[in-house]
JSON list of C-alpha atoms in Angstrom, two decimals:
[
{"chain": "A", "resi": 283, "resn": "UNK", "atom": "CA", "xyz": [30.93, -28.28, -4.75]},
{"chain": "A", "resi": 284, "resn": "UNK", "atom": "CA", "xyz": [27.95, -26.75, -6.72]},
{"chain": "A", "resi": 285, "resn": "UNK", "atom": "CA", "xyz": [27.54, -23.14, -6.33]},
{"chain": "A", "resi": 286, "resn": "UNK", "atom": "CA", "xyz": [25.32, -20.78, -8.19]},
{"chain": "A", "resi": 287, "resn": "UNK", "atom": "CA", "xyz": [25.92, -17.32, -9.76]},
{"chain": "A", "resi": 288, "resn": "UNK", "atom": "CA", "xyz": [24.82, -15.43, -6.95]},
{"chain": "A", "resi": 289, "resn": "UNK", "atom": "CA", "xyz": [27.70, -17.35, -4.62]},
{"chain": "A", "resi": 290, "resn": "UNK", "atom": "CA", "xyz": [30.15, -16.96, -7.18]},
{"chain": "A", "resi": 291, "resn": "UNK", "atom": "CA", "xyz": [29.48, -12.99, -6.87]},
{"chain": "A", "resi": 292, "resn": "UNK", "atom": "CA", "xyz": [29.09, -13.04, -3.67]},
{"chain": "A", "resi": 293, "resn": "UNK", "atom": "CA", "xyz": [32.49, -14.67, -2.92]},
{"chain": "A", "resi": 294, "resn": "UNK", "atom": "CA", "xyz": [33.71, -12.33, -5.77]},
{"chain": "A", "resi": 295, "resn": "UNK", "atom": "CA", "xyz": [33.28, -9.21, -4.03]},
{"chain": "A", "resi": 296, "resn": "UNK", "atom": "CA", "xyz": [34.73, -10.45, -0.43]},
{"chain": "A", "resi": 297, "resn": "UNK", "atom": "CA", "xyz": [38.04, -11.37, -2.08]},
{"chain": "A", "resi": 298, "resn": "UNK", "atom": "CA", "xyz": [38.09, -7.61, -2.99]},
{"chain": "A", "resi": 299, "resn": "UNK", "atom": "CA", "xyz": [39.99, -6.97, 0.21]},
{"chain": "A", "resi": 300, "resn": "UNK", "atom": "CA", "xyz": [42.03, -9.91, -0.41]},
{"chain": "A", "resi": 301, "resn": "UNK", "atom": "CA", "xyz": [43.73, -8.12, -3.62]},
{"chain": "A", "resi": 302, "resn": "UNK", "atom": "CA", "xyz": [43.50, -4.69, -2.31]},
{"chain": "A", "resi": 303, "resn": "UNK", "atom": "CA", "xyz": [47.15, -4.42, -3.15]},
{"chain": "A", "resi": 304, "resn": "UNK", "atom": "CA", "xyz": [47.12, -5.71, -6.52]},
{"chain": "A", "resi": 305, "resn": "UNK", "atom": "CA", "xyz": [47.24, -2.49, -9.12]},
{"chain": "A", "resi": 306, "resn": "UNK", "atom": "CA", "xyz": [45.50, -2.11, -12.07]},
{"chain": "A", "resi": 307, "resn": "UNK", "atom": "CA", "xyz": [47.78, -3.44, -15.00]},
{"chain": "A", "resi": 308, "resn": "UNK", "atom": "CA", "xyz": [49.75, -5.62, -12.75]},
{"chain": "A", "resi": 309, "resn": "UNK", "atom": "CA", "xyz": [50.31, -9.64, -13.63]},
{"chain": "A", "resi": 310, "resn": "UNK", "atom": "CA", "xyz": [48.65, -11.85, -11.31]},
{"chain": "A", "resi": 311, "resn": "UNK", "atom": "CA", "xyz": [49.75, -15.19, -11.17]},
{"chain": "A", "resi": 312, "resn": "UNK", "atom": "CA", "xyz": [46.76, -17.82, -9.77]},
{"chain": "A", "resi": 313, "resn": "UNK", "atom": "CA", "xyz": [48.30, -21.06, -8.15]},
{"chain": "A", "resi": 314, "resn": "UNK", "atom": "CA", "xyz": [45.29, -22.58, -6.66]},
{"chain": "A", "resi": 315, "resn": "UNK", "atom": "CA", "xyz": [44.46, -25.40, -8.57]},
{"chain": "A", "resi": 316, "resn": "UNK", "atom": "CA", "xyz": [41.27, -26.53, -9.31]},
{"chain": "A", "resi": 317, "resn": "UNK", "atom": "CA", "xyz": [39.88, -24.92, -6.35]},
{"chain": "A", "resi": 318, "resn": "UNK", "atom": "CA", "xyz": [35.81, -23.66, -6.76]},
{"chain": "A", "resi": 319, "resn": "UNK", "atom": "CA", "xyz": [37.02, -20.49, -6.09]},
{"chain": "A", "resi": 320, "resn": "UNK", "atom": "CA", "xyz": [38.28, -19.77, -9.58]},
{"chain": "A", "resi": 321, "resn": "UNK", "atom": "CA", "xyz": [35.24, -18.36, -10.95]},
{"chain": "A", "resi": 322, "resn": "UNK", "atom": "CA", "xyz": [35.44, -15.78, -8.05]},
{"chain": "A", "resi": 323, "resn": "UNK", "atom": "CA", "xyz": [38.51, -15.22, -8.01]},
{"chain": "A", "resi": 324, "resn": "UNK", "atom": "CA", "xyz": [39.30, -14.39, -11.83]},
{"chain": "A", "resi": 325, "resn": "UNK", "atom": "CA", "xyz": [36.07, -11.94, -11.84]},
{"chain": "A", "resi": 326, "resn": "UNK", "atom": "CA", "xyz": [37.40, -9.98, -9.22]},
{"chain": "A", "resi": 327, "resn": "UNK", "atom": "CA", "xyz": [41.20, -9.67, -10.83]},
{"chain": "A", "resi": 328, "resn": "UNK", "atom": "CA", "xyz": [39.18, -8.62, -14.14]},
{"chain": "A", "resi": 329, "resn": "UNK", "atom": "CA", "xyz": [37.33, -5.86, -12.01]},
{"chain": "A", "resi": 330, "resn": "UNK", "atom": "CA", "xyz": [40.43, -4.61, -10.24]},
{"chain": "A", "resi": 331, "resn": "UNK", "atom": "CA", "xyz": [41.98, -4.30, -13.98]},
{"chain": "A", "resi": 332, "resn": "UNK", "atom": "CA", "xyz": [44.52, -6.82, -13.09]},
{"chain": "A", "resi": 333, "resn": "UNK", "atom": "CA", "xyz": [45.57, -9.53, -15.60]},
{"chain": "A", "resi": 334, "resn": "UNK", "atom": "CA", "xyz": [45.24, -12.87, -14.60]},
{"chain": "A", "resi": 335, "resn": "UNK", "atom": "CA", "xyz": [47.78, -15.54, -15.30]},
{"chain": "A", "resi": 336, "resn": "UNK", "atom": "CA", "xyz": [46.73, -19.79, -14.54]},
{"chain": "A", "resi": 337, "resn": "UNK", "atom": "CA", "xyz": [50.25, -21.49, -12.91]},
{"chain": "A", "resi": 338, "resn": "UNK", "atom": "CA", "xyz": [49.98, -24.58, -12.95]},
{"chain": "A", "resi": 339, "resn": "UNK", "atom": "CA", "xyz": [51.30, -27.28, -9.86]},
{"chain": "A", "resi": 340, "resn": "UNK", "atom": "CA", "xyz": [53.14, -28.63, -11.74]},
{"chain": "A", "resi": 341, "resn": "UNK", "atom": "CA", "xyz": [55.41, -25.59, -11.85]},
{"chain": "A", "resi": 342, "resn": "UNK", "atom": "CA", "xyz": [58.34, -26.06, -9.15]},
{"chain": "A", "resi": 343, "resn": "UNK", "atom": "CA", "xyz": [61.90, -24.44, -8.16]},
{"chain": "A", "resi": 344, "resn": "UNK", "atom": "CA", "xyz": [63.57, -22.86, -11.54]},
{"chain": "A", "resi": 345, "resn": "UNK", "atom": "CA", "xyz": [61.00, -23.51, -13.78]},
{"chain": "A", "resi": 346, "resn": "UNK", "atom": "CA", "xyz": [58.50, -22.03, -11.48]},
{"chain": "A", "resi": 347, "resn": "UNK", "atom": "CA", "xyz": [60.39, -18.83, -11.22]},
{"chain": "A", "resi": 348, "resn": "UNK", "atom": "CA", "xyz": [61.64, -18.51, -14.92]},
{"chain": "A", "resi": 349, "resn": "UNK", "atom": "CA", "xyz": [57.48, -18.24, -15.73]},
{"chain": "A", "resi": 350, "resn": "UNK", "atom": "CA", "xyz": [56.80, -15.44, -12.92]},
{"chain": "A", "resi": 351, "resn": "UNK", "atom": "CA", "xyz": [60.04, -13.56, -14.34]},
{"chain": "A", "resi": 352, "resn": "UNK", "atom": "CA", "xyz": [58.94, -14.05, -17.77]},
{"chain": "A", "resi": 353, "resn": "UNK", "atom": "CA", "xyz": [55.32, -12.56, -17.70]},
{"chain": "A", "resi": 354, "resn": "UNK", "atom": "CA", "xyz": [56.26, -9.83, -14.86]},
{"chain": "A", "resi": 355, "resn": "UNK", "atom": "CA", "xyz": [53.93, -11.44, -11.94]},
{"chain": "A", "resi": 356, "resn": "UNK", "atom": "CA", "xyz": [53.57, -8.43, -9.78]},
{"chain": "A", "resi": 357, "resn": "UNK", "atom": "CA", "xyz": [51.76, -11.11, -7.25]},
{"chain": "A", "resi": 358, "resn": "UNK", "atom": "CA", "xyz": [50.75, -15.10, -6.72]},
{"chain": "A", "resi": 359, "resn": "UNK", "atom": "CA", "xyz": [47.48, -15.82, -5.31]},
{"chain": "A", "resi": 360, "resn": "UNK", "atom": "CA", "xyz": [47.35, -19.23, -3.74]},
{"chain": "A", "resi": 361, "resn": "UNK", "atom": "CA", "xyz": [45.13, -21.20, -1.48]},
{"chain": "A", "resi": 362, "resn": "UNK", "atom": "CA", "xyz": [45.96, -22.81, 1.83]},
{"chain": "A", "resi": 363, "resn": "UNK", "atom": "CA", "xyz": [44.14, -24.32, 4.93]},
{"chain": "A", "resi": 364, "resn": "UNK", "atom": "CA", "xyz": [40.86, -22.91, 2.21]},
{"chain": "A", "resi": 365, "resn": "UNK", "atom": "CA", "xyz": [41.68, -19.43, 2.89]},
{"chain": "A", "resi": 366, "resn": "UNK", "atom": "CA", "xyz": [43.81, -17.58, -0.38]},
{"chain": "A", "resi": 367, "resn": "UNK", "atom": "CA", "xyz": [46.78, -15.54, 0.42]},
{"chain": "A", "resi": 368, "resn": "UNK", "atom": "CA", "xyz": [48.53, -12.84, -2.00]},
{"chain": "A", "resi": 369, "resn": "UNK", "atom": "CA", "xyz": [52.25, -12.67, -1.95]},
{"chain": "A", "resi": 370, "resn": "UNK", "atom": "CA", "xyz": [53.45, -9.48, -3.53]},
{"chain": "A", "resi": 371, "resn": "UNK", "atom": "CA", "xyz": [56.77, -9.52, -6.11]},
{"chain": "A", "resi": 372, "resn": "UNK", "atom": "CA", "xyz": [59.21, -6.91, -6.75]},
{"chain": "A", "resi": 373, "resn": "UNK", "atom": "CA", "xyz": [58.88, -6.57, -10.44]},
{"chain": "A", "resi": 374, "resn": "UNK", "atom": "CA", "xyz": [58.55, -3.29, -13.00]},
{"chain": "A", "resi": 375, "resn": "UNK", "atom": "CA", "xyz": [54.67, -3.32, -14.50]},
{"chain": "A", "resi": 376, "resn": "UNK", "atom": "CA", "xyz": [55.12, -4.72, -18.29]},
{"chain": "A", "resi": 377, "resn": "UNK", "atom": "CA", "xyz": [55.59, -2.20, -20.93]},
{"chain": "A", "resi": 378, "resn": "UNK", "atom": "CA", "xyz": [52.98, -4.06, -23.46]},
{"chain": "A", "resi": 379, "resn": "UNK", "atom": "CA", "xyz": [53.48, -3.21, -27.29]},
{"chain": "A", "resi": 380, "resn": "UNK", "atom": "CA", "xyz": [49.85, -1.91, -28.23]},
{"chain": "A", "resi": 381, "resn": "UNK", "atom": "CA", "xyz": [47.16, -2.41, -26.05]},
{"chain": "A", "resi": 382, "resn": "UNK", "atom": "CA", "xyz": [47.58, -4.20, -22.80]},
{"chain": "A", "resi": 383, "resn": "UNK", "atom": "CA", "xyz": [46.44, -7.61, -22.39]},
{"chain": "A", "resi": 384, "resn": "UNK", "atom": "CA", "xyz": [43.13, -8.65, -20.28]},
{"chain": "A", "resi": 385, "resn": "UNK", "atom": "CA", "xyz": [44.50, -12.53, -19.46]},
{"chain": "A", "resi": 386, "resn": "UNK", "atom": "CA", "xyz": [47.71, -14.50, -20.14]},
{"chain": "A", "resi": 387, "resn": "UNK", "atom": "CA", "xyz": [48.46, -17.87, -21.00]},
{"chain": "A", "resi": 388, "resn": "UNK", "atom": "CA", "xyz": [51.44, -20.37, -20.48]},
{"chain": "A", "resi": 389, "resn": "UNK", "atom": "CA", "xyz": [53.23, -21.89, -22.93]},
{"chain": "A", "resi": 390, "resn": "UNK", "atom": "CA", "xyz": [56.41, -23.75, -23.75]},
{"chain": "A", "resi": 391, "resn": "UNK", "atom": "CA", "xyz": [56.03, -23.65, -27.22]},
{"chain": "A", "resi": 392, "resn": "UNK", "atom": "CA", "xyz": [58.21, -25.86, -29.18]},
{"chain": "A", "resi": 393, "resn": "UNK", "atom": "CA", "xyz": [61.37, -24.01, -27.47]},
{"chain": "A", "resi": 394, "resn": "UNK", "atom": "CA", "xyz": [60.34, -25.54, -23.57]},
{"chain": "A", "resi": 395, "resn": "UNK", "atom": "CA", "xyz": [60.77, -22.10, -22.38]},
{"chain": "A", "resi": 396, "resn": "UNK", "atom": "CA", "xyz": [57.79, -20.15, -20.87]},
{"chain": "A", "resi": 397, "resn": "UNK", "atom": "CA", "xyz": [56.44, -17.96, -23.00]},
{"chain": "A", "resi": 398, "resn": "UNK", "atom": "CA", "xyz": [53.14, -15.59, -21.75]},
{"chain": "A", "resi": 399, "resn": "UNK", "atom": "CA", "xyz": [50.43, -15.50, -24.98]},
{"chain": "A", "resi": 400, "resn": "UNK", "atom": "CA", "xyz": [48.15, -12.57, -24.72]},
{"chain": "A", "resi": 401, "resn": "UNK", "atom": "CA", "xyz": [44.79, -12.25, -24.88]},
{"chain": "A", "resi": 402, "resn": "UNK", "atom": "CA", "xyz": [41.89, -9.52, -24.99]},
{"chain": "A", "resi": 403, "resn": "UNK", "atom": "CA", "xyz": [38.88, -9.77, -23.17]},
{"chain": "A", "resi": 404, "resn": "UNK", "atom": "CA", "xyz": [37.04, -10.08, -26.53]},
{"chain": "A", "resi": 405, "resn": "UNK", "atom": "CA", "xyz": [39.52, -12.59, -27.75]},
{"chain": "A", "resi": 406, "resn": "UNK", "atom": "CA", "xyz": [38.30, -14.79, -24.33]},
{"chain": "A", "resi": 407, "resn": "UNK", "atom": "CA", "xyz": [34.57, -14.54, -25.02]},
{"chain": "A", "resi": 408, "resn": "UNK", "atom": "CA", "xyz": [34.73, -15.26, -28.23]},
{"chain": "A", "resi": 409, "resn": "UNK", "atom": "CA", "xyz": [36.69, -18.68, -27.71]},
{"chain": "A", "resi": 410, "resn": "UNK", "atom": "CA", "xyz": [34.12, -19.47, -25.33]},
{"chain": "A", "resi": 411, "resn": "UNK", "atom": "CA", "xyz": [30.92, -18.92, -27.37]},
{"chain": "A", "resi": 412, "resn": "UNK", "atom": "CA", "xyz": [32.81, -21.16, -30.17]},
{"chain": "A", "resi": 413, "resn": "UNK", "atom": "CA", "xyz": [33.52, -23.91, -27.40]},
{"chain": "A", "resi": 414, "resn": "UNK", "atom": "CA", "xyz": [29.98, -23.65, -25.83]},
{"chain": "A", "resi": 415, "resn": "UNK", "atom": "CA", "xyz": [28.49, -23.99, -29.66]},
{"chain": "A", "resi": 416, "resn": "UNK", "atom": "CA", "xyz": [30.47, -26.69, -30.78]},
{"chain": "A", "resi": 417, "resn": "UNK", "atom": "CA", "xyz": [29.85, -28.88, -27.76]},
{"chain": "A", "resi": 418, "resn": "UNK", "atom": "CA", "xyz": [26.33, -27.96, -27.05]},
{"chain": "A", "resi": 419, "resn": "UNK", "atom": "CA", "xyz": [27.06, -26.42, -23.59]},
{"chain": "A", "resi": 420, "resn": "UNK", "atom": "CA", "xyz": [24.63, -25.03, -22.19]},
{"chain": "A", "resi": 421, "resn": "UNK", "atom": "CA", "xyz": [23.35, -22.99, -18.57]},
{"chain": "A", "resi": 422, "resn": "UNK", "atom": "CA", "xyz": [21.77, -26.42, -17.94]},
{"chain": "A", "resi": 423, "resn": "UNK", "atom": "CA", "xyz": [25.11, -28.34, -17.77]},
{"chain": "A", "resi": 424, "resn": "UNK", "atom": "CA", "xyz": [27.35, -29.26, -14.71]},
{"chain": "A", "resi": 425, "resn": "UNK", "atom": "CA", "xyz": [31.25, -29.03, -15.46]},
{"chain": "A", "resi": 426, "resn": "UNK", "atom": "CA", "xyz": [33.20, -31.22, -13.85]},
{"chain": "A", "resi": 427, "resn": "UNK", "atom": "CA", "xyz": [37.21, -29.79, -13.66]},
{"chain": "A", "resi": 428, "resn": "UNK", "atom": "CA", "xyz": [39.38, -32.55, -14.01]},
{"chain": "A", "resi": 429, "resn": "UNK", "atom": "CA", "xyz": [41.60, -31.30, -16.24]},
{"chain": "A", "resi": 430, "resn": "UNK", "atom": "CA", "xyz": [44.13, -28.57, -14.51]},
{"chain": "A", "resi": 431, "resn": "UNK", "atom": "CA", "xyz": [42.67, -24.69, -15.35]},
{"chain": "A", "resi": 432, "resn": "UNK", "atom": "CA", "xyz": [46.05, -23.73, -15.38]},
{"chain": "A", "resi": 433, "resn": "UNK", "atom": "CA", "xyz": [46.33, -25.26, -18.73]},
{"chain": "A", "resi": 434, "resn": "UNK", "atom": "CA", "xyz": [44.48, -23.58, -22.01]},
{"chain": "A", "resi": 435, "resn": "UNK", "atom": "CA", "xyz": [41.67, -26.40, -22.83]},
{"chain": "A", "resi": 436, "resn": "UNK", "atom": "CA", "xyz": [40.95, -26.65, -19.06]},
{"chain": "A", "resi": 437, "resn": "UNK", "atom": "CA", "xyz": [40.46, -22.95, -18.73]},
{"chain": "A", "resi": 438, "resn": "UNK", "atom": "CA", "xyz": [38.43, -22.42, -21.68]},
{"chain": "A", "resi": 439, "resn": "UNK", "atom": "CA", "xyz": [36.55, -25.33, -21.39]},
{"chain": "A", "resi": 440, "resn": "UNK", "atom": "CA", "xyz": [35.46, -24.98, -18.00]},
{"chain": "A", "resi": 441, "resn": "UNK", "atom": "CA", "xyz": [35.77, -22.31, -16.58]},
{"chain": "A", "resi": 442, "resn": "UNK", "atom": "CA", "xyz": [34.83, -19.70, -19.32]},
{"chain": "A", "resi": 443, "resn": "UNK", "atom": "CA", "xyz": [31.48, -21.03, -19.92]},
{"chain": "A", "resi": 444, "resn": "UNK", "atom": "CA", "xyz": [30.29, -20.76, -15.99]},
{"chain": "A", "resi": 445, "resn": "UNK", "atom": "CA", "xyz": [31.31, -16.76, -16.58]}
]
């Protein structure tokens, strides 16, 4: 679906009464694929002064539960029948050691167990003008998301440079 700025901030600014209950400083996991509502979404959760954290579908059952558990996912977005819903956890906000984080990242590591890396808002722009120089994106280009968001490259890559 192509979709311009304007309906990306448009859309941004309904979903604000989607998250109403989502706290500043509170983990929010996003399980919604590669829906076009990403771009929306994530600016909204950055406005509210939540911190955003991808979850991939590939995450089921144990696994699925050990990540939320391990970065303190206050709430999961996901998206059904095209409408997102917010389920709300019973967790304790993270106690962060130095400044709190902006976004979080999966990752197994070499250990297979979910770790959260965290990142600054700074840290995030900076990756992307670096990705968007090296590869000669541009404001012209179309990206196409066929690799999961969920996952660092896919994030960075391609949804970063339509913000």
């Amino acid at each position: 679906m192509r979709r311009s700025f304007s309906d990306i901030e448009q859309e941004s600014i309904a979903f604000n009464s989607t998250l109403e209950n989502c706290a500043p400083g509170t983990v929010v996991a996003v399980e919604i694929g590669n829906s076009e509502r990403w771009p929306a979404l994530l600016l909204a959760l950055f406005r509210r002064g939540c911190i955003p954290l991808p979850l991939g579908a590939h995450l089921e059952g144990v696994e699925r539960e050990l990540a939320l558990q391990t970065s303190k996912a206050a709430a999961v977005v996901t998206i059904a029948n095209d409408a997102l819903t917010v389920q709300r956890r019973a967790t304790d906000n993270p106690q962060w050691p130095g400044p709190a984080p902006d976004f979080l990242k999966l990752t197994s590591g070499t250990t297979n167990a979910p770790r959260a890396v965290r990142f600054r808002a700074g840290q995030l722009l900076a990756d992307c003008d670096n990705i968007c120089a090296t590869m000669g994106i541009t404001e012209r280009d179309l990206n196409y998301g066929a690799i999961p968001f969920s996952h660092s490259y896919g994030f960075s890559n391609l949804l970063t440079p339509l913000l």
